[in-house]
Short mmCIF file of C-alpha atoms in Angstrom, two decimals:
data_model
loop_
_atom_site.label_atom_id
_atom_site.label_comp_id
_atom_site.label_asym_id
_atom_site.label_seq_id
_atom_site.Cartn_x
_atom_site.Cartn_y
_atom_site.Cartn_z
CA MET A 154 32.93 81.63 34.94
CA SER A 155 33.88 84.96 36.57
CA ASP A 156 34.50 88.30 34.90
CA SER A 157 38.25 87.95 35.33
CA ASP A 158 38.19 84.62 33.50
CA ASP A 159 36.27 86.23 30.64
CA ASP A 160 38.87 88.98 30.41
CA LEU A 161 41.69 86.47 30.40
CA LEU A 162 40.03 84.45 27.66
CA ALA A 163 39.38 87.60 25.64
CA LEU A 164 43.02 88.61 25.85
CA ALA A 165 44.11 85.07 25.06
CA GLU A 166 41.84 85.01 22.00
CA VAL A 167 43.63 88.05 20.63
CA GLY A 168 46.89 86.15 20.68
CA SER A 169 45.28 82.96 19.40
CA GLU A 170 43.77 84.79 16.42
CA VAL A 171 47.17 86.10 15.53
CA GLU A 172 48.64 82.62 15.81
CA SER A 173 45.84 81.03 13.78
CA ASP A 174 46.36 83.55 11.00
CA SER A 175 50.03 82.74 10.81
CA ILE A 176 49.49 78.99 11.04
CA SER A 177 46.77 78.94 8.38
CA GLN A 178 49.08 80.50 5.78
CA PRO A 179 50.42 77.79 3.45
CA VAL A 180 54.13 77.45 2.95
CA LYS A 181 55.09 79.00 -0.36
CA ASP A 182 58.25 79.31 -2.27
CA ASP A 183 61.01 81.69 -1.28
CA SER A 184 60.01 84.34 -3.79
CA SER A 185 56.55 84.94 -2.30
CA ASP A 186 57.42 84.53 1.42
CA GLU A 187 58.47 88.11 1.96
CA ASP A 188 55.27 89.61 0.51
CA ASP A 189 53.04 87.31 2.54
CA ASP A 190 54.96 88.00 5.72
CA ASP A 191 54.65 91.73 5.20
CA ASP A 192 50.87 91.38 4.88
CA ASN A 193 50.70 89.20 7.98
CA ILE A 194 52.78 91.65 9.99
CA GLN A 195 50.59 94.55 8.93
CA SER A 196 47.35 92.71 9.85
CA ARG A 197 48.82 91.55 13.14
CA ARG A 198 49.83 95.10 14.03
CA THR A 199 46.31 96.34 13.22
CA ILE A 200 44.65 93.69 15.41
CA LYS A 201 46.98 94.23 18.36
CA SER A 202 46.75 98.01 18.17
CA ARG A 203 42.95 97.81 18.19
CA SER A 204 42.83 95.38 21.10
CA SER A 205 45.38 97.28 23.16
CA SER A 206 43.76 100.64 22.52
CA SER A 207 40.27 99.37 23.34
CA THR A 208 41.45 97.60 26.49
CA ALA A 209 43.49 100.55 27.66
CA SER A 210 40.64 102.97 27.05
CA SER A 211 38.28 100.79 29.10
CA ASN A 212 40.70 100.42 32.02
CA ASP A 213 42.09 103.94 32.32
CA GLY A 214 39.12 105.30 34.28
CA VAL A 215 38.96 105.18 38.08
CA LEU A 216 35.85 103.43 39.34
CA TYR A 217 35.66 105.03 42.80
CA PRO A 218 37.79 108.17 43.05
CA LEU A 219 36.94 108.97 46.69
CA GLU A 220 39.02 106.78 49.04
CA ASN A 221 38.93 104.06 46.38
CA LYS A 222 35.50 103.07 47.78
CA TYR A 223 33.06 105.91 47.00
CA LYS A 224 32.09 107.71 43.82
CA ASN A 225 31.73 111.08 45.54
CA ALA A 226 30.80 112.66 48.87
CA GLU A 227 27.10 112.15 48.22
CA ASP A 228 27.65 108.46 47.57
CA ARG A 229 29.65 108.12 50.78
CA ALA A 230 26.93 109.81 52.84
CA LYS A 231 24.33 107.55 51.28
CA LEU A 232 26.30 104.42 52.13
CA LEU A 233 27.03 105.54 55.69
CA ALA A 234 23.30 105.96 56.24
CA LEU A 235 22.63 102.31 55.34
CA PRO A 236 22.59 99.48 57.92
CA GLU A 237 25.98 98.07 58.79
CA ILE A 238 25.53 94.66 57.16
CA GLU A 239 24.24 96.11 53.90
CA ARG A 240 26.97 98.78 53.87
CA GLU A 241 29.74 96.25 54.45
CA GLN A 242 28.39 94.02 51.69
CA ILE A 243 28.38 96.91 49.21
CA LEU A 244 31.91 97.95 50.20
CA TYR A 245 33.10 94.38 49.81
CA ASP A 246 31.58 94.12 46.33
CA ARG A 247 33.21 97.40 45.34
CA ALA A 248 36.58 96.25 46.64
CA GLN A 249 36.31 93.12 44.52
CA GLU A 250 35.33 95.23 41.52
CA VAL A 251 38.33 97.54 42.01
CA GLN A 252 40.64 94.56 42.28
CA LYS A 253 39.29 93.03 39.08
CA HIS A 254 39.63 96.39 37.32
CA ALA A 255 43.27 96.64 38.39
CA GLU A 256 43.97 93.11 37.20
CA ARG A 257 42.42 93.84 33.81
CA LYS A 258 44.50 96.97 33.43
CA TYR A 259 47.64 95.14 34.45
CA LEU A 260 47.02 92.35 31.94
CA ALA A 261 46.30 94.83 29.16
CA ASP A 262 49.53 96.71 29.86
CA ARG A 263 51.40 93.45 30.01
CA MET A 264 50.05 92.35 26.64
CA GLN A 265 50.96 95.69 25.10
CA LYS A 266 54.53 95.48 26.41
CA MET A 267 54.91 91.92 25.21
CA SER A 268 53.64 92.87 21.76
CA LYS A 269 56.17 95.72 21.57
CA MET A 270 58.97 93.39 22.63
CA SER A 271 57.94 90.81 20.04
CA LYS A 272 57.88 93.51 17.33
CA MET A 273 61.36 94.67 18.27
CA ALA A 274 62.68 91.11 18.31
CA ARG A 275 61.02 90.37 14.97
CA SER A 276 62.40 93.49 13.32
CA ALA A 277 65.88 92.75 14.64
CA GLY A 278 65.66 89.19 13.34
CA ASP A 279 64.44 90.36 9.93
CA GLU A 280 67.37 92.72 9.56
CA SER A 281 70.01 90.22 10.66
CA THR A 282 68.77 86.97 9.03
CA PRO A 283 66.87 86.95 5.70
CA SER A 284 65.61 83.41 6.31
CA ALA A 285 63.96 84.40 9.59
CA LYS A 286 60.74 85.22 7.78
CA ARG A 287 60.49 81.78 6.22
CA GLN A 288 61.29 80.13 9.54
CA ARG A 289 58.64 82.19 11.32
CA GLY A 290 56.10 81.32 8.59
CA THR A 291 56.65 77.62 9.09
CA THR A 292 56.36 77.64 12.86
CA GLY A 293 53.61 80.25 13.06
CA VAL A 294 54.26 81.09 16.77
CA SER A 295 56.70 83.70 18.06
CA SER A 296 58.50 83.55 21.40
CA GLY A 297 56.80 86.73 22.64
CA THR A 298 53.34 85.34 21.91
CA LYS A 299 54.24 82.07 23.63
CA SER A 300 55.42 83.80 26.79
CA SER A 301 52.33 86.02 26.94
CA LEU A 302 50.00 83.05 26.51
CA GLU A 303 51.86 81.08 29.15
CA MET A 304 51.58 84.04 31.52
CA LEU A 305 47.83 84.25 30.86
CA LYS A 306 47.40 80.53 31.47
CA LYS A 307 49.27 80.77 34.76
CA ARG A 308 47.19 83.74 35.81
CA ARG A 309 43.97 81.92 35.00
CA ALA A 310 45.08 78.80 36.89
CA GLN A 311 46.00 80.97 39.87
CA ILE A 312 42.53 82.56 39.95
CA LYS A 313 40.92 79.12 39.79
CA ARG A 314 43.04 77.88 42.69
CA ARG A 315 42.30 80.94 44.79
CA PRO A 316 40.04 79.93 47.74
CA GLY A 317 36.64 81.54 48.14
CA VAL A 318 36.27 84.50 50.46
CA ARG A 319 33.63 84.40 53.15
CA GLY A 320 30.90 86.96 52.91
CA VAL A 321 29.84 89.46 55.53
CA ASP A 322 26.67 87.58 56.36
CA ASP A 323 28.58 84.38 57.16
CA SER A 324 28.36 83.27 60.75
CA ASP A 325 31.24 84.12 63.07
CA ASP A 326 30.20 81.38 65.43
CA GLU A 327 33.08 79.42 66.88
CA GLU A 328 31.50 76.08 65.99
CA SER A 329 31.58 76.87 62.28
CA ASP A 330 35.11 78.18 62.72
CA GLU A 331 36.20 74.84 64.10
CA ASP A 332 34.63 72.95 61.17
CA GLU A 333 36.43 75.13 58.65
CA SER A 334 39.71 74.89 60.55
CA GLN A 335 39.90 71.11 60.13
CA ASP A 336 40.25 71.40 56.36
CA GLU A 337 42.63 74.32 56.72
CA SER A 338 44.92 72.51 59.14
CA ALA A 339 45.30 69.62 56.68
CA GLU A 340 46.17 72.08 53.91
CA GLU A 341 48.58 73.98 56.11
CA SER A 342 50.48 70.83 57.07
CA ASP A 343 51.14 70.02 53.41
CA GLY A 344 52.38 73.47 52.41
CA TYR A 345 50.75 76.01 54.68
CA SER A 346 47.93 76.94 52.28
CA GLN A 347 46.35 76.31 48.90
CA ASP A 348 48.23 79.21 47.30
CA SER A 349 51.65 77.63 47.90
CA GLY A 350 54.07 79.06 45.39
CA SER A 351 51.49 80.16 42.84
CA GLU A 352 52.04 83.88 43.36
CA SER A 353 55.82 83.66 43.16
CA ASP A 354 55.62 81.97 39.75
CA VAL A 355 53.49 84.78 38.32
CA TYR A 356 55.12 87.83 39.85
CA ALA A 357 58.64 87.26 38.56
CA SER A 358 59.74 90.42 36.78
CA GLU A 359 61.02 93.55 38.43
CA GLU A 360 58.15 95.61 37.04
CA GLU A 361 55.64 93.31 38.68
CA LYS A 362 57.52 93.51 41.98
CA ASP A 363 57.42 97.29 41.81
CA THR A 364 53.69 97.12 41.19
CA LEU A 365 53.20 94.82 44.18
CA SER A 366 55.29 97.06 46.42
CA LYS A 367 52.88 99.93 45.72
CA GLN A 368 49.71 97.89 46.35
CA GLN A 369 48.45 97.18 49.86
CA ILE A 370 47.54 93.67 50.91
CA THR A 371 44.17 92.15 50.14
CA LEU A 372 42.02 89.81 52.18
CA SER A 373 43.50 86.73 50.51
CA ASP A 374 47.04 87.94 51.29
CA ALA A 375 46.10 88.48 54.94
CA ASN A 376 44.64 84.98 55.23
CA LYS A 377 47.85 83.54 53.79
CA LEU A 378 49.76 85.13 56.69
CA ARG A 379 47.19 84.19 59.35
CA TRP A 380 48.21 82.02 62.31
CA GLY A 381 45.72 79.95 64.32
CA ARG A 382 46.02 78.14 67.64
CA ASP A 383 46.72 74.83 65.85
CA LEU A 384 49.76 76.32 64.12
CA PHE A 385 50.91 77.87 67.39
CA GLY A 386 50.56 74.52 69.11
CA ARG A 387 52.66 72.91 66.39
CA TYR A 388 55.45 75.45 65.90
CA ALA A 389 55.62 77.16 69.30
CA GLN A 390 58.98 76.62 71.05
CA TYR A 391 60.65 76.02 67.66
CA PRO A 392 64.02 77.73 67.08
CA ASP A 393 63.56 81.30 65.77
CA PHE A 394 59.80 81.02 66.29
CA GLU A 395 59.50 84.74 67.04
CA HIS A 396 61.17 85.67 63.74
CA TYR A 397 58.66 83.66 61.70
CA VAL A 398 55.55 84.87 63.53
CA GLN A 399 56.40 88.59 63.59
CA ASN A 400 54.30 90.82 61.28
CA CYS A 401 51.84 87.98 60.68
CA PHE A 402 48.11 88.23 61.36
CA VAL A 403 45.87 86.62 63.97
CA ARG A 404 42.11 86.51 64.46
CA VAL A 405 41.55 87.20 68.16
CA ASN A 406 38.41 86.44 70.14
CA ILE A 407 37.53 89.58 72.14
CA GLY A 408 34.26 88.35 73.68
CA THR A 409 30.60 88.69 72.79
CA ASN A 410 28.42 91.62 71.80
CA ARG A 411 25.03 92.62 73.17
CA ARG A 412 23.28 90.01 71.05
CA GLY A 413 25.47 87.26 72.45
CA GLU A 414 27.44 86.79 69.22
CA VAL A 415 31.16 86.03 69.33
CA VAL A 416 33.24 89.00 68.13
CA TYR A 417 36.66 88.67 66.49
CA ARG A 418 39.24 91.28 65.55
CA MET A 419 42.20 91.12 63.20
CA GLY A 420 45.60 92.08 64.59
CA VAL A 421 49.31 92.11 63.70
CA VAL A 422 51.81 90.14 65.80
CA LYS A 423 54.52 92.48 67.09
CA ARG A 424 56.57 90.19 69.33
CA VAL A 425 56.52 87.09 71.53
CA VAL A 426 56.79 87.50 75.31
CA SER A 427 57.00 85.15 78.28
CA ALA A 428 53.83 84.40 80.22
CA LYS A 429 52.49 82.14 82.94
CA PRO A 430 52.19 78.51 81.82
CA TYR A 431 48.80 77.61 80.37
CA ASP A 432 47.27 74.77 78.37
CA LEU A 433 47.20 74.82 74.56
CA ASN A 434 45.70 71.78 72.81
CA GLY A 435 46.78 69.46 75.61
CA ARG A 436 50.28 70.95 75.86
CA THR A 437 51.71 73.44 78.32
CA VAL A 438 53.22 76.64 76.89
CA ASP A 439 54.73 79.66 78.59
CA GLU A 440 54.64 82.24 75.79
CA ALA A 441 52.14 84.82 74.58
CA LEU A 442 51.77 87.34 71.75
CA VAL A 443 51.74 91.11 71.72
CA VAL A 444 49.12 91.93 69.08
CA ALA A 445 48.59 95.43 67.66
CA ALA A 446 45.43 96.81 66.11
CA GLY A 447 46.13 100.33 64.99
CA SER A 448 48.03 102.19 67.70
CA SER A 449 46.86 99.96 70.59
CA GLU A 450 48.66 96.83 71.72
CA ARG A 451 47.42 93.91 73.81
CA GLN A 452 48.95 90.71 75.15
CA VAL A 453 46.98 87.61 74.14
CA GLY A 454 47.53 83.90 74.52
CA PHE A 455 47.80 81.39 71.72
CA HIS A 456 44.59 79.68 72.84
CA ILE A 457 42.29 82.61 71.96
CA CYS A 458 43.50 82.87 68.35
CA SER A 459 40.90 81.45 65.97
CA ASN A 460 41.63 78.83 63.33
CA ALA A 461 39.00 80.23 60.94
CA PRO A 462 39.85 82.67 58.11
CA ILE A 463 39.56 86.42 58.51
CA SER A 464 36.24 87.72 57.19
CA SER A 465 35.83 90.71 54.91
CA SER A 466 34.16 92.83 57.61
CA GLU A 467 37.03 92.17 60.03
CA PHE A 468 39.56 93.05 57.33
CA GLU A 469 37.77 96.31 56.51
CA TYR A 470 37.58 97.17 60.21
CA TRP A 471 41.34 96.65 60.52
CA LEU A 472 42.02 98.83 57.46
CA ASN A 473 39.89 101.63 58.92
CA THR A 474 41.70 101.32 62.25
CA MET A 475 45.09 101.62 60.53
CA LYS A 476 43.85 104.60 58.55
CA GLU A 477 42.56 106.39 61.65
CA ALA A 478 45.89 105.78 63.40
CA LYS A 479 47.74 107.03 60.27
CA LEU A 480 49.87 103.89 60.12
CA PRO A 481 51.17 102.26 56.91
CA VAL A 482 49.62 99.03 55.67
CA MET A 483 51.79 96.11 54.58
CA SER A 484 52.42 95.91 50.83
CA ARG A 485 51.68 92.85 48.75
CA ARG A 486 55.36 92.40 47.96
CA ARG A 487 56.23 92.30 51.69
CA ALA A 488 53.37 89.85 52.24
CA GLU A 489 54.77 87.60 49.52
CA GLN A 490 58.22 87.66 51.14
CA LYS A 491 56.74 86.84 54.54
CA PHE A 492 54.74 83.99 53.05
CA ARG A 493 57.92 82.46 51.61
CA GLU A 494 59.51 82.65 55.08
CA ILE A 495 56.58 80.77 56.61
CA ARG A 496 56.85 78.12 53.89
CA GLU A 497 60.49 77.68 54.84
CA LEU A 498 59.42 77.04 58.44
CA SER A 499 56.94 74.37 57.34
CA LYS A 500 59.65 72.63 55.29
CA LYS A 501 62.44 73.09 57.83
CA LYS A 502 63.99 69.92 59.26
CA LEU A 503 65.24 70.14 62.82
CA THR A 504 68.65 68.83 63.75
CA SER A 505 69.15 66.29 66.52
CA ALA A 506 70.38 69.00 68.89
CA GLU A 507 67.33 71.17 68.18
CA ILE A 508 65.01 68.20 68.70
CA ASP A 509 66.65 67.37 72.03
CA GLU A 510 66.32 70.98 73.14
CA LEU A 511 62.67 71.08 72.07
CA VAL A 512 61.84 67.82 73.87
CA THR A 513 63.65 68.95 77.02
CA ARG A 514 61.83 72.25 77.09
CA ARG A 515 58.42 70.67 76.59
CA ALA A 516 59.14 67.99 79.19
CA LYS A 517 60.18 70.67 81.66
CA LEU A 518 56.91 72.52 81.13
CA ASN A 519 54.69 69.45 81.16
CA GLY A 520 56.59 67.67 83.93
CA ILE A 521 57.10 63.94 84.48
CA ARG A 522 54.78 62.77 87.23
CA GLY A 523 52.90 59.68 88.33
CA ALA A 524 52.86 56.85 85.82
CA GLY A 525 55.20 58.75 83.49
CA ALA A 526 57.90 58.85 86.16
CA VAL A 527 57.57 55.11 86.78
CA LEU A 528 57.83 54.36 83.05
CA VAL A 529 60.93 56.51 82.64
CA LYS A 530 62.65 54.87 85.59
CA SER A 531 61.77 51.34 84.44
CA ASP A 532 63.00 52.14 80.93
CA LEU A 533 66.36 53.32 82.29
CA VAL A 534 66.71 50.20 84.41
CA HIS A 535 65.89 48.00 81.41
CA GLN A 536 68.46 49.78 79.24
CA ARG A 537 71.09 49.33 81.94
CA GLU A 538 70.40 45.59 82.14
CA ILE A 539 70.78 45.30 78.37
CA ALA A 540 74.07 47.20 78.50
CA LYS A 541 75.34 44.91 81.26
CA ALA A 542 74.41 41.83 79.27
CA SER A 543 76.22 43.16 76.20
CA GLY A 544 79.29 44.08 78.25
CA ASP A 545 79.22 47.78 77.37
CA ALA A 546 80.68 49.34 80.50
CA GLN A 547 80.58 52.89 79.15
CA MET A 548 76.87 52.64 78.36
CA VAL A 549 76.22 51.16 81.81
CA SER A 550 77.97 54.08 83.50
CA GLU A 551 76.08 56.65 81.42
CA ILE A 552 72.71 55.05 82.15
CA THR A 553 73.59 54.78 85.84
CA LYS A 554 74.39 58.49 85.94
CA LYS A 555 71.06 59.29 84.28
CA LEU A 556 69.24 57.02 86.71
CA ASP A 557 70.98 58.57 89.72
CA LYS A 558 70.21 62.06 88.45
CA TYR A 559 66.60 61.12 87.85
CA GLN A 560 66.31 59.61 91.33
CA VAL A 561 67.80 62.75 92.85
CA ASN A 562 65.30 64.89 90.96
CA THR A 563 62.45 62.61 92.02
CA ALA A 564 63.62 62.63 95.64
CA SER A 565 63.93 66.42 95.65
CA SER A 566 60.46 66.76 94.18
CA SER A 567 59.04 64.30 96.73
CA GLU A 568 60.88 66.09 99.53
CA SER A 569 59.49 69.43 98.44
CA SER A 570 56.02 67.89 98.27
CA SER A 571 56.41 66.44 101.80
CA ILE A 572 57.48 69.85 103.11
CA LEU A 573 54.42 71.40 101.54
CA THR A 574 52.25 68.70 103.14
CA LYS A 575 53.66 69.47 106.57
CA VAL A 576 53.13 73.18 106.11
CA ASN A 577 49.54 72.59 105.04
CA GLU A 578 48.87 70.38 108.09
CA ARG A 579 50.33 72.98 110.43
CA ASN A 580 48.21 75.71 108.89
CA ARG A 581 45.11 73.53 109.19
CA ARG A 582 45.67 72.95 112.92
CA ALA A 583 46.29 76.64 113.50
CA ASN A 584 43.05 77.46 111.74
CA VAL A 585 41.11 74.97 113.90
CA GLU A 586 42.53 76.45 117.12
CA THR A 587 41.74 79.97 115.99
CA VAL A 588 38.14 79.02 115.25
CA ARG A 589 37.75 77.33 118.66
CA ARG A 590 38.99 80.41 120.53
CA ALA A 591 36.77 82.67 118.49
CA GLU A 592 33.71 80.58 119.39
CA ILE A 593 34.53 80.75 123.12
CA GLN A 594 34.95 84.51 122.99
CA HIS A 595 31.70 84.86 121.10
CA ASN A 596 29.79 82.91 123.76
CA VAL A 597 31.22 85.07 126.57
CA GLU A 598 30.29 88.27 124.78
CA ARG A 599 26.78 86.97 124.18
CA ARG A 600 26.25 86.25 127.89
CA ASN A 601 27.51 89.67 128.91
CA LYS A 602 25.14 91.40 126.53
CA LYS A 603 22.11 89.61 128.05
CA GLY A 604 23.12 90.58 131.64
CA THR A 605 21.51 87.50 133.27
CA THR A 606 23.12 85.75 136.27
CA SER A 607 21.92 82.74 138.25
CA ASP A 608 20.39 83.93 141.61
CA PRO A 609 19.00 81.10 143.76
CA PHE A 610 17.15 83.57 146.06
CA SER A 611 15.22 85.34 143.32
CA ARG A 612 11.46 84.92 143.21
CA LEU A 613 10.29 82.52 140.55
CA LYS A 614 7.37 83.27 138.31
CA THR A 615 4.39 80.99 138.72
CA THR A 616 1.41 80.27 136.50
CA ALA A 617 -2.07 79.82 138.00
CA LYS A 618 -3.98 76.71 137.01
CA MET A 619 -7.72 76.02 137.47
CA PHE A 620 -9.04 72.58 138.34
CA TYR A 621 -12.73 71.52 138.60
CA ASP A 622 -14.00 68.61 140.67
CA SER A 623 -17.27 66.72 140.31
CA ASN A 624 -18.98 68.93 142.93
CA GLY A 625 -18.23 72.03 140.85
CA LYS A 626 -15.85 73.57 143.37
CA VAL A 627 -12.90 75.42 141.99
CA GLN A 628 -9.51 74.66 143.40
CA LEU A 629 -6.55 76.94 142.88
CA GLU A 630 -3.16 75.37 142.83
CA THR A 631 0.24 76.69 142.03
CA ASP A 632 3.02 75.17 140.11
CA VAL A 633 4.82 72.52 142.11
CA SER A 634 8.10 73.82 140.87
CA ALA A 635 7.53 77.12 142.66
CA GLU A 636 9.40 77.55 145.94
CA PRO A 637 7.62 78.94 149.07
CA GLU A 638 8.17 82.59 149.78
CA LEU A 639 10.38 83.28 152.77
CA SER A 640 8.67 85.12 155.64
CA ILE A 641 9.93 86.78 158.82
CA GLU A 642 8.02 86.25 162.11
CA SER A 643 6.89 89.51 163.74
CA THR A 644 7.71 90.12 167.42
CA PRO A 645 5.33 92.12 169.65
CA LEU A 646 6.61 95.55 170.85
CA ASP A 647 5.85 94.86 174.57
CA ALA A 648 8.46 92.20 174.73
CA VAL A 649 10.99 94.66 173.45
CA ASP A 650 10.17 97.13 176.21
CA ASP A 651 10.58 94.45 178.88
CA LEU A 652 13.90 93.51 177.46
CA ILE A 653 15.15 97.07 177.62
CA ALA A 654 13.97 97.47 181.22
CA SER A 655 15.86 94.39 182.34
CA LEU A 656 19.14 95.86 181.32
CA ASP A 657 21.32 97.07 184.29
CA ILE A 658 22.85 100.28 183.09
CA LYS A 659 24.75 102.52 185.56
CA LEU A 660 24.55 106.15 184.72
CA ASP A 661 26.25 108.97 186.67
CA ILE A 662 24.25 112.13 186.39
CA VAL A 663 25.97 115.37 187.44
CA ILE A 664 23.81 118.33 188.19
#
C-alpha cells in the first residue's frame, strides 16, 4: 500500500472514530439525550481539532522551495553534477513526493472544511428542531461525515485505478512500445483510457476547479491526452478531427542517438495541415501535424507518432523546454476539459451523410484498381439485374447512371494510362537513339586522338627468326607476311651523256 493510501486511511479513521463513538452510545430517554449529545459534540470537536491541526502543521511546509525540485542552490548544483539517468530518477522521485504532499494537504483542508460545514449544519438544526439531537443519536452518522467519507473512498479508488508510470530506466525501444500499445489500444477503444470519468467525479466543486486551474499538468494527465498512430489511423478524416486533436500531445520519433538508441520527444499538436499522400496502417492519408516543442515547430506525419506512453524523462525534458522558452504550461483543469472532448469523439456516432463522405474520401485516396474495380462493376450489374426482375424502373435508371459514370471514370483512367505508356515508349526510343549517336561520336574521337591511318606503302616491321638444321648451319628467314622492299634500278652516267649528245638543238650565237 502506498503512502497516499495510508494518508487516506488515516483521515478516514478520524471520521470512523467519530461515527463509532456516536453509534456506540445507547439510546436513552429524552431527559438524558441532551446531556449525552453535548458530551459527544465536545469530544468530537476535540478529536477533529487535533487531527486537523496536526495534519495542517505537517503539510504547511514546502518540501523543495527552489523551482519546486531543489532544496537550495547547493542541492541543485549537486544534482546537476550527477549522471543524467541518476539525476532524472531523483527528480522524478521528488516530483512524486511533491504531488503526494499536495494531495495530503488538499485532503486535510477538505476534511477541515467539511467538519466546519457539519458543525454549522448541526448547530442550525439544534436551534430549529429540539428533536434533532435524538434523531442524530439514533442514526449516529451526519450528512457531512457521510459526504467526506464518500469523497475519501472515491479518491482512494481513483488512486488504485491510476495506471503505473514508467521509470526513467525503462527501455525506449520501439519493440517494447509496440507491445505496450496493444493493451492501450484495446483500452482506448472502450473509453479512450483507464481513467475514463474518474477525475470528473472527484473534482466537482468550484473550489476544486480553481485549485486545478492553478496546477500544471502531470505525467498522467499528459498521457491521457496523448495520441498515437493507431488513434490517428482510426479517427483521421473524421468530421472536426482538427478540433479534437488540437492542444493534445504526441510522442514523436526523432531518430537515434550516438549509441543507436531510439529517441522520442514530447510535443503539442498545434494544427492539421495537408500533405502528400502516404501509408498509415495500410490506409492512405493526406494530412500531417504541426507539432510544437517550446518555441520551435515541425511538421510530422501520423506514422512517426508512437503508441507507447510518454516517459518521465521525456515529460521533464518538455517542461524544461517550455520553461526556457517562457511559455505557459497547460493547467490540469484545461487538460480535464480536453479529455472530456476526446471522450465525446470516441462515443460520437456518425450520421449516414458523414459516413458516405468519409467512405468517399478514403476511396478517393486509396483508389479502386484491379480486382476491386471488377468487383464494383460486377456488383452494380448484379444490382441492376435484381432491379429489373423486381420491376423497379427508378432503381434501374439510378444503377445504370452509376454504372455509366463508373465506366466513364474507368475509361478515362485507362486512357490516361495508355497516354502515359505511349509517352514512356517514345522517351525510351529517344534515349536509345541518343546513346547510339554518342557511341559513334566517341569512336571517331578515339581514332583521331591516336592519329593512325592505313598506308599500304609503309614499311612493315619484321621479326627475325633463327632455325637450326641437322648439319648445324644457321638459316635466317624473315616473316612470310613481310612484303619485299621496293628498289629502283640505277642507270650508268655514260648513257645519259650519249643521250644528251644525240639531241639536235639549233642555237644561234651572236658575237
